[in-house]
Short mmCIF file of C-alpha atoms in Angstrom, two decimals:
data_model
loop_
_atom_site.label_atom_id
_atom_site.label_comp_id
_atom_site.label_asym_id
_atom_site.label_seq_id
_atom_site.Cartn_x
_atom_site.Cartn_y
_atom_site.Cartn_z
CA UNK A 1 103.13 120.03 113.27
CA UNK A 2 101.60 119.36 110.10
CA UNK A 3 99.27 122.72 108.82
CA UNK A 4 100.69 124.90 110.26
CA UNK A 5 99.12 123.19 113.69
CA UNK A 6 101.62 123.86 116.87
CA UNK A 7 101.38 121.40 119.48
CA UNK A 8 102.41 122.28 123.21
CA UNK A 9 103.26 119.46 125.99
CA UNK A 10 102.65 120.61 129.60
CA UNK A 11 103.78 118.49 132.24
CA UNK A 12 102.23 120.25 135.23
CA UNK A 13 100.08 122.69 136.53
CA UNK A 14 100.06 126.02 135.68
CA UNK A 15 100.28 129.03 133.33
CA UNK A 16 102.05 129.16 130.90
CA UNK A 17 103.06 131.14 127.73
CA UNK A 18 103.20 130.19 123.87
CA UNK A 19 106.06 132.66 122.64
CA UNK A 20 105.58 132.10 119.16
CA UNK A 21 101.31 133.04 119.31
CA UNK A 22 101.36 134.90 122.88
CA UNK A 23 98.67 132.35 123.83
CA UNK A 24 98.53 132.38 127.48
CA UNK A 25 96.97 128.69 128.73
CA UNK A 26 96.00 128.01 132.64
CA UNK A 27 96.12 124.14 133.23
CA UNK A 28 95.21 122.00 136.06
CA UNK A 29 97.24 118.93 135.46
CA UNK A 30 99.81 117.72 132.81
CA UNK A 31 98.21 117.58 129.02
CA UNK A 32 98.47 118.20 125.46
CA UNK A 33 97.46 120.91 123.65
CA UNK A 34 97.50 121.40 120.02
CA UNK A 35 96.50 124.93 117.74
CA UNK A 36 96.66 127.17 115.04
CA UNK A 37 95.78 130.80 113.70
CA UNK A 38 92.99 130.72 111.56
CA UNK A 39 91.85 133.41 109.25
CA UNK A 40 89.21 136.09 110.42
CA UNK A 41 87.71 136.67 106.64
CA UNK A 42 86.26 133.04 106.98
CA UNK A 43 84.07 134.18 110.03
CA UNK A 44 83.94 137.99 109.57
CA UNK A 45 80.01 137.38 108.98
CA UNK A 46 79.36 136.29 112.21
CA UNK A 47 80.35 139.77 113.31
CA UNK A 48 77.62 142.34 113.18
CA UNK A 49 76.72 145.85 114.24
CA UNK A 50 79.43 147.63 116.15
CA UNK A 51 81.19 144.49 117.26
CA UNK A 52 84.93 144.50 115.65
CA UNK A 53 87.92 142.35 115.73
CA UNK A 54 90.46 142.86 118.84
CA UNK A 55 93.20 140.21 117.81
CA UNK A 56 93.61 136.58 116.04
CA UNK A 57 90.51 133.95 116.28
CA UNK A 58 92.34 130.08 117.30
CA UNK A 59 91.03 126.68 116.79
CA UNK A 60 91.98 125.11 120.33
CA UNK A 61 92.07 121.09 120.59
CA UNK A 62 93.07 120.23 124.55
CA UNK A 63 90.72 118.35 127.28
CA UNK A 64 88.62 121.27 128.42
CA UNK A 65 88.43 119.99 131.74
CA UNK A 66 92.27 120.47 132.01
CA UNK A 67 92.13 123.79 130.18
CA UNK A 68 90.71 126.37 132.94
CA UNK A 69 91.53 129.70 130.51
CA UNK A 70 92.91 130.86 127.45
CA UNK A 71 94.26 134.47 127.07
CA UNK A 72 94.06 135.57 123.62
CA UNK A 73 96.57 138.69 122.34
CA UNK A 74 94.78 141.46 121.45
CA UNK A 75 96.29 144.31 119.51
CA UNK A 76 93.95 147.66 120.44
CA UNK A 77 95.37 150.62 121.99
CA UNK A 78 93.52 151.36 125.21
CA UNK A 79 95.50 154.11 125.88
CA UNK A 80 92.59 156.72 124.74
CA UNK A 81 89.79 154.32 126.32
CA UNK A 82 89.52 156.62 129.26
CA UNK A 83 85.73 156.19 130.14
CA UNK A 84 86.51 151.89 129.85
CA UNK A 85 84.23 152.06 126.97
CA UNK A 86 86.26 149.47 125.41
CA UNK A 87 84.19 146.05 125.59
CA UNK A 88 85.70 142.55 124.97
CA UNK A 89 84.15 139.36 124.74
CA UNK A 90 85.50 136.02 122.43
CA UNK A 91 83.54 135.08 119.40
CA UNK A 92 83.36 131.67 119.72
CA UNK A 93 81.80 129.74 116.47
CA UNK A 94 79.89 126.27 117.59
CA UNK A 95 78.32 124.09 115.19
CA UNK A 96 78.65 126.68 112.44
CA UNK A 97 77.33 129.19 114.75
CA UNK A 98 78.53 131.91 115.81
CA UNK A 99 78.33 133.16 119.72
CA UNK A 100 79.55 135.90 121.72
CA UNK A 101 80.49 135.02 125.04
CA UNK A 102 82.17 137.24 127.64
CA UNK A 103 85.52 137.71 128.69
CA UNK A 104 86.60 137.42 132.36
CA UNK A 105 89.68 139.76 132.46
CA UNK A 106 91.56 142.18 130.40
CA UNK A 107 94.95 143.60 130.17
CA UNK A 108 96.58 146.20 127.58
CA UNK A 109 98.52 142.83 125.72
CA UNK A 110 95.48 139.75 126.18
CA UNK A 111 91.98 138.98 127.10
CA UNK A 112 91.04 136.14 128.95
CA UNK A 113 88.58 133.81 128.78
CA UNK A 114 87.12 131.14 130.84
CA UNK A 115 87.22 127.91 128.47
CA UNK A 116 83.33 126.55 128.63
CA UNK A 117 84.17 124.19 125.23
CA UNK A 118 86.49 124.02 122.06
CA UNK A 119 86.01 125.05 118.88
CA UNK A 120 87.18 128.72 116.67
CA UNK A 121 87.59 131.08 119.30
CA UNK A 122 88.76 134.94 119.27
CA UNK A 123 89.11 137.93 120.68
CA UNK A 124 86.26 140.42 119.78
CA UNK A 125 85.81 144.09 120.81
CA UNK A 126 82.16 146.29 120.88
CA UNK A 127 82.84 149.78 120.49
CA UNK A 128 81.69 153.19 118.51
CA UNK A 129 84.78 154.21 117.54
CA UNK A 130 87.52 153.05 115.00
CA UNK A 131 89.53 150.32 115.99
CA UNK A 132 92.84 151.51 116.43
CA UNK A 133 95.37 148.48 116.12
CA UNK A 134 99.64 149.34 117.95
CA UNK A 135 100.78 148.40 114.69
CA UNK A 136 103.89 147.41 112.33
CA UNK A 137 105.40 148.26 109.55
CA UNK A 138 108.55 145.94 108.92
CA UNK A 139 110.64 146.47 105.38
CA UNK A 140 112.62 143.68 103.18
CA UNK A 141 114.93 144.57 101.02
CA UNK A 142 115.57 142.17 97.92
CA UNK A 143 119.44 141.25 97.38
CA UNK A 144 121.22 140.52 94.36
CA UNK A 145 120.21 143.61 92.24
CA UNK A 146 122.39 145.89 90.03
CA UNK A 147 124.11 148.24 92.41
CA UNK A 148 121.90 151.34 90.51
CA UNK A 149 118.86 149.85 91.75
CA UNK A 150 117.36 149.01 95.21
CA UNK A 151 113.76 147.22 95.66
CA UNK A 152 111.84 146.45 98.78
CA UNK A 153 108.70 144.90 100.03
CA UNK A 154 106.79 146.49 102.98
CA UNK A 155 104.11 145.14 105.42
CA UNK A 156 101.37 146.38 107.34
CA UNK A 157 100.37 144.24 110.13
CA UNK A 158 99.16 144.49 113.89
CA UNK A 159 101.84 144.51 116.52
CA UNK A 160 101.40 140.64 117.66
CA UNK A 161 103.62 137.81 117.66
CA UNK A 162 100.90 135.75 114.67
CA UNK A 163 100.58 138.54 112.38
CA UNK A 164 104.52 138.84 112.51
CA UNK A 165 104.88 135.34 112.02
CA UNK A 166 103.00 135.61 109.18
CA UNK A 167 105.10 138.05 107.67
CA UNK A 168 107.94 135.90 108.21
CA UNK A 169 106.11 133.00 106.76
CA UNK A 170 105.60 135.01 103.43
CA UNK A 171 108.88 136.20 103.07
CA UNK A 172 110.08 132.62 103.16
CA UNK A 173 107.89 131.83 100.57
CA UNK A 174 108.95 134.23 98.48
CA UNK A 175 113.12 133.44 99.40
CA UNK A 176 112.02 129.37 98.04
CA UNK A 177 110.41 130.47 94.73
CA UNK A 178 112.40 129.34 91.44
CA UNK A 179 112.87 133.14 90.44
CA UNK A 180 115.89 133.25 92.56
CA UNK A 181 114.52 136.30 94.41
CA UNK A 182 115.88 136.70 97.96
CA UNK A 183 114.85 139.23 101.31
CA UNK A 184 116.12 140.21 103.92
CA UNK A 185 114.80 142.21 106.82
CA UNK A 186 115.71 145.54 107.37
CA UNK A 187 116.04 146.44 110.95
CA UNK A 188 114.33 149.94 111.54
CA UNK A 189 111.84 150.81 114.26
CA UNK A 190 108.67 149.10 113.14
CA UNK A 191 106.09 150.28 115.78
CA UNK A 192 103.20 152.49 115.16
CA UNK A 193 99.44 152.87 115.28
CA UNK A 194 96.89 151.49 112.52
CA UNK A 195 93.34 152.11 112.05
CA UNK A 196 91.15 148.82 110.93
CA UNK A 197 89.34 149.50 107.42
CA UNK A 198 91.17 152.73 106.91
CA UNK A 199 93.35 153.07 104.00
CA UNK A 200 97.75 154.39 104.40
CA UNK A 201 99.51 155.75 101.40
CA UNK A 202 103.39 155.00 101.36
CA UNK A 203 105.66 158.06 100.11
CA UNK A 204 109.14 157.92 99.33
CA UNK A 205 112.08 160.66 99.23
CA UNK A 206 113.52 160.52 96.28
CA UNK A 207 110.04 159.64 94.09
CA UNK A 208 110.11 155.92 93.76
CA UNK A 209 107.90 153.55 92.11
CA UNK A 210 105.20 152.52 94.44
CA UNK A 211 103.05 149.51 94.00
CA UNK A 212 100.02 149.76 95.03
CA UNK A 213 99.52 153.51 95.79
CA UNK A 214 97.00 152.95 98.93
CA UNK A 215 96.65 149.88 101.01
CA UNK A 216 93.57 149.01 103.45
CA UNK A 217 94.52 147.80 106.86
CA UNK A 218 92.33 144.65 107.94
CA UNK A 219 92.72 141.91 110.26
CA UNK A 220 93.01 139.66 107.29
CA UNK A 221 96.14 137.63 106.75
CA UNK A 222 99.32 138.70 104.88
CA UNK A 223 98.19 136.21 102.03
CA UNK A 224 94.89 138.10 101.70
CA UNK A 225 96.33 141.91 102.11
CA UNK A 226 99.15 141.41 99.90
CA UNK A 227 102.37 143.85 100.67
CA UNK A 228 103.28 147.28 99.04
CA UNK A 229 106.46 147.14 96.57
CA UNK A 230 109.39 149.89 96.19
CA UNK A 231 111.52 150.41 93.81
CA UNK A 232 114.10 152.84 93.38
CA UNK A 233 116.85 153.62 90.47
CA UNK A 234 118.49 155.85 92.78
CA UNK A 235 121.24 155.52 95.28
CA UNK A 236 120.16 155.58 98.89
CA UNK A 237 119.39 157.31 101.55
CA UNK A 238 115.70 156.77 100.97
CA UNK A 239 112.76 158.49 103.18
CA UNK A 240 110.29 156.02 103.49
CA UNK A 241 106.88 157.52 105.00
CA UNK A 242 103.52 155.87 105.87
CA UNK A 243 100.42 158.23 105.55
CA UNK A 244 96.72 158.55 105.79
CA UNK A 245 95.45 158.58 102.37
CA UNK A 246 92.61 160.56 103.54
CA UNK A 247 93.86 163.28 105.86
CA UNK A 248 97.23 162.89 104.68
CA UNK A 249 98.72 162.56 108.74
CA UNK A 250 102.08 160.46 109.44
CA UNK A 251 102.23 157.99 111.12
CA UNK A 252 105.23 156.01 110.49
CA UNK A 253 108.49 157.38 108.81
CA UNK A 254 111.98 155.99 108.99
CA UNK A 255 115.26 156.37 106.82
CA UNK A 256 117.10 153.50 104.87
CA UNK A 257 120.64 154.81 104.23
CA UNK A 258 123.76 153.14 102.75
CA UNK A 259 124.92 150.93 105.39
CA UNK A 260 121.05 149.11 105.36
CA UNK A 261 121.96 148.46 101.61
CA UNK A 262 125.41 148.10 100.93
CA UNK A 263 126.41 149.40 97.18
CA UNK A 264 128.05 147.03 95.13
CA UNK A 265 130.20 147.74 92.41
CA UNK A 266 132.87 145.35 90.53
CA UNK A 267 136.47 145.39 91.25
CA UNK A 268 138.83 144.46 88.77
CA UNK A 269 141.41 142.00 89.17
CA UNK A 270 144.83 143.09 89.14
CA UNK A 271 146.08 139.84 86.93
CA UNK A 272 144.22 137.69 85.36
CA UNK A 273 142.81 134.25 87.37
CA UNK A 274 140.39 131.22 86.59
CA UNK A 275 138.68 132.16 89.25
CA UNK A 276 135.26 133.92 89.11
CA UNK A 277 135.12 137.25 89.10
CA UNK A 278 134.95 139.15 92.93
CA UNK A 279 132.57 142.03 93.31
CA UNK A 280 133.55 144.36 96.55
CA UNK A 281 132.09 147.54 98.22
CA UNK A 282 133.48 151.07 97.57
CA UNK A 283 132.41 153.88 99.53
CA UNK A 284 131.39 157.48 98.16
CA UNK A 285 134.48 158.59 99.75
CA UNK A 286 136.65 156.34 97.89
CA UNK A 287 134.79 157.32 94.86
CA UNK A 288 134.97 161.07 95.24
CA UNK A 289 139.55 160.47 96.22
CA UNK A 290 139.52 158.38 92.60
CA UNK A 291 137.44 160.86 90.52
CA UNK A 292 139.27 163.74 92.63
CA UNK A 293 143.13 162.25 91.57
CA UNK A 294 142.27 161.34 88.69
CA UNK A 295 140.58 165.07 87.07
CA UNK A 296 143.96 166.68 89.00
CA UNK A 297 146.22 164.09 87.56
CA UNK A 298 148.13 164.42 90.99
CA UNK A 299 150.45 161.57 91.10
CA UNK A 300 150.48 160.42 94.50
CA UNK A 301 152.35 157.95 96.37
CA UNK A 302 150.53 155.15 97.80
CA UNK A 303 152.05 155.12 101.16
CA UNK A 304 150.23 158.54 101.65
CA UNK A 305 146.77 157.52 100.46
CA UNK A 306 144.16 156.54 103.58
CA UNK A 307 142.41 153.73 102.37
CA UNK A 308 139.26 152.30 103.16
CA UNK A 309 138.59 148.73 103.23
CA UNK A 310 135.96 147.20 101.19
CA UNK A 311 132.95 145.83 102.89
CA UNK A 312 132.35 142.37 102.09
CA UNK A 313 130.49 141.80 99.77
CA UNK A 314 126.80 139.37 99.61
CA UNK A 315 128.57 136.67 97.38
CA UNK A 316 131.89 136.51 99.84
CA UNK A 317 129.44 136.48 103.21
CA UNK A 318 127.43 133.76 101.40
CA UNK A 319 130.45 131.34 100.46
CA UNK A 320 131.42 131.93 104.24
CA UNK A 321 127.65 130.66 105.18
CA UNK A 322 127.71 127.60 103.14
CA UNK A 323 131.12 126.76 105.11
CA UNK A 324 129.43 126.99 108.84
CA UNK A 325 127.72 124.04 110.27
CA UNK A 326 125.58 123.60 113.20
CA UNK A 327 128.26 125.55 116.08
CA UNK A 328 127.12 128.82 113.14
CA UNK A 329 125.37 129.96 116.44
CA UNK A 330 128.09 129.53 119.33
CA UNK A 331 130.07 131.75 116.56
CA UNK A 332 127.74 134.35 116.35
CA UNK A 333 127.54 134.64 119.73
CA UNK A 334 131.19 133.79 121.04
CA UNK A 335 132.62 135.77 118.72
CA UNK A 336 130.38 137.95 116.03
CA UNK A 337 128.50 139.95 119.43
CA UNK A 338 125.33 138.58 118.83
CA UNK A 339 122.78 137.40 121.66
CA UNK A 340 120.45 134.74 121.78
CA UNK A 341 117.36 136.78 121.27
CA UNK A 342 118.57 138.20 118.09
CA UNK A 343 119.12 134.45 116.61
CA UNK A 344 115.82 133.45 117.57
CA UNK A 345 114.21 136.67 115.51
CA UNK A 346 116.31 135.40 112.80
CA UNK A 347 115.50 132.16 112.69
CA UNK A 348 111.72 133.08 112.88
CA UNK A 349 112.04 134.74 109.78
CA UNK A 350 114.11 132.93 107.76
CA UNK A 351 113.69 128.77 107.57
CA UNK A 352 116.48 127.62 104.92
CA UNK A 353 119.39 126.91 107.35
CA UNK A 354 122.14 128.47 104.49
CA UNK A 355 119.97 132.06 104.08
CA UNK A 356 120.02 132.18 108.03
CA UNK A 357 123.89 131.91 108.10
CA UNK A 358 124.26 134.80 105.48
CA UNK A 359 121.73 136.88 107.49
CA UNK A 360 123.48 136.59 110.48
CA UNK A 361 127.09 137.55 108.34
CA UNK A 362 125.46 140.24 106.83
CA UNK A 363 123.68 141.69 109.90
CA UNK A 364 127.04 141.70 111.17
CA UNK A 365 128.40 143.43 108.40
CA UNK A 366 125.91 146.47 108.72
CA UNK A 367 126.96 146.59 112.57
CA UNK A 368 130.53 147.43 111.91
CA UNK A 369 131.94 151.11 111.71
CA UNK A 370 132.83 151.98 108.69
CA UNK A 371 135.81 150.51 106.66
CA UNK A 372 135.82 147.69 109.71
CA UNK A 373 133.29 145.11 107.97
CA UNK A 374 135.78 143.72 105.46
CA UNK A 375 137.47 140.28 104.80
CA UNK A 376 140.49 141.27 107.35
CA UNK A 377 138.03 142.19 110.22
CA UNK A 378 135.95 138.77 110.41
CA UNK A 379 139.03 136.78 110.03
CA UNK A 380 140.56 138.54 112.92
CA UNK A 381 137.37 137.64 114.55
CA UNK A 382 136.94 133.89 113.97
CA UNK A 383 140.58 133.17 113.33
CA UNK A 384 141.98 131.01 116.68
CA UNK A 385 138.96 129.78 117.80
CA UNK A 386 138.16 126.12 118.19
CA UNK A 387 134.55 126.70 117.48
CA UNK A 388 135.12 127.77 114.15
CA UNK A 389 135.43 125.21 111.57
CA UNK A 390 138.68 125.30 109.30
CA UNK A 391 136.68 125.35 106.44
CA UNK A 392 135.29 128.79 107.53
CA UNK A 393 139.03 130.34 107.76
CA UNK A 394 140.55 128.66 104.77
CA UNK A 395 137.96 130.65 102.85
CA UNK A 396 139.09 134.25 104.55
CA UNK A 397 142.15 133.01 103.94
CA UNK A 398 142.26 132.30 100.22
CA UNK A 399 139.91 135.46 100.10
CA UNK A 400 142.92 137.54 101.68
CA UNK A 401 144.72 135.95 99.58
CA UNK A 402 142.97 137.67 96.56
CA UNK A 403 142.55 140.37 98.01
#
């Protein structure tokens, strides 16, 4: 709905799941239930003393006669809580008031609550020690740049399904501003474990340029914490590594090599067209055979050469996505090896129905083997297949064409 306000019809009894919060509502009869994620730095005063934050605070509108319980997601790792000194309640703020009330159950994911009345309600946690969050770290790499350069955004956030939503949400924002910049997710492990109110340092292999140099971990929103930015004038692989700024420990590392950013350079065309000009992917191998023939000046016959097709490049996958219609995801499924799930993470994170086409091309580009993700291997994919529009091949075609 409107707000950002999500609105859930239940027709029965029951319990039932949210997948895009993990709100888990118990209801005694069919109803209506509208809510939203609010932000905890507009009640963070209400919180005093040892009590801390244990997962997002909701503003619930439903009948609470109907609504028996609401389990909230909580993202604290209980795995060192071996005394169960861990203590949850819900902060629930009434009439700009606000009151701790206690929770009736517990698990490692949720905490439940018995609904007494509606209003901003969260998940709060009293405890002595630091508040350590199962966290995420989830990278975006910005398309389009000079194939010497490589730029990425990366975000901190806990490990539940609002505070990735959120990072979605702001990456969408920042593919529909008017300075043509565009992101796309890099798939990497994300998981690991945050401290609330401690400060992480991100390091990079080669040195890039980091922006800012620490960031504090809070419970706030991705609007309020902002994102870290990386930019490299180097070629890839790059070590990314997430530290404590203060004791310098790891806690999150990962590796973005060539396939996660495929290297663009311009290809010439063999005779002059009226066409625009075609940019295609050449491999370090390819590079090295070139440089290699061309400082022996071996003269070679062609039929002898092993050549390496050309990936397809971001400006061919994206005149493919403006040619798919609404079938794009019986194609990527039918034919391209995707599954279900991995269209609905996509289309979580990306809204503009175009963008979502080229990031399901281009995650299928980064699947393929090497020298297999060029304009020959997805036509011999879609080619024969009802599904796929004509528009779709006509395009491989005329780009096989001039080839």
């Amino acid at each position: 709905m409107s707000k950002e306000r999500l609105q859930l019809q239940l027709d029965a009894e029951g319990v039932y799941e949210c997948s895009d919060t993990g709100l888990v509502f118990e209801v005694s009869q069919r109803v209506k239930i509208t809510y939203c994620v609010l932000s905890w730095s507009r009640f963070s005063t209400y919180l005093t003393g040892s009590w801390k934050f244990a997962g997002p605070i909701f503003d619930v509108d439903c009948d609470p006669a109907i609504l028996k319980s609401i389990q909230f997601p909580h993202s604290l790792c209980l795995a060192a809580d071996k005394d169960n000194e861990v203590n949850f309640s819900v902060l629930h703020v009434k009439n700009s008031r606000g009151l701790i009330e206690p929770s009736s159950d517990h698990s490692g994911s949720h905490v439940k609550w018995t609904v007494s009345s509606l209003s901003p309600v969260g998940p709060v946690v009293q405890t002595s020690r630091s508040a350590e969050h199962h966290g995420v770290v989830q990278v975006f790499r910005e398309l389009g740049l000079e194939s010497s350069s490589f730029s990425f955004r990366v975000y901190l956030a806990r490990n539940i399904c609002s505070d990735i939503k959120d990072i979605r949400k702001a990456v969408r924002r920042a593919n529909n501003c008017k300075n043509n910049k565009k992101y796309i997710l890099v798939d990497k492990p994300p998981t690991c474990m945050l401290e609330e109110n401690r400060k992480y340092r991100l390091i990079s292999e080669p040195v890039g340029h980091i922006t800012p140099e620490d960031m504090l971990f809070t419970p706030d929103s991705v609007e309020v914490k902002g994102y870290i930015e990386v930019f490299f004038e180097d070629s890839p692989p790059f070590k990314l590594s997430l530290t404590d700024a203060d004791s310098g420990q790891t806690v999150w590392t990962s590796t973005i090599r060539e396939g996660d950013c495929t290297h663009h350079v311009e290809e010439m065309p063999k005779r002059p067209t009226k066409g625009t000009k075609r940019h295609s992917s050449t491999s370090d191998d390819e590079l090295s055979y070139k440089r290699s023939k061309k400082t022996h000046a071996v003269d070679e016959p062609d039929c002898n050469a092993v050549a390496v097709a050309p990936a397809l490049t971001d400006q061919q996958l994206m005149r493919v996505a403006k040619h798919m219609g609404k079938e794009w995801k019986i194609v990527a499924i039918s034919y391209l090896g995707f599954s279900n799930q991995n269209l609905e993470e996509m289309e979580a994170a990306e809204e503009n129905a175009t963008m979502l086409k080229f990031t399901m091309l281009e995650r299928w580009r980064r699947r393929q083997p090497k020298g297999k993700a060029g304009v020959q291997e997805l036509h011999n994919s879609l080619k024969d297949n009802d599904d796929v529009p004509n528009e779709v091949i006509a395009v491989l075609d005329e780009m096989l064409h001039n080839k």
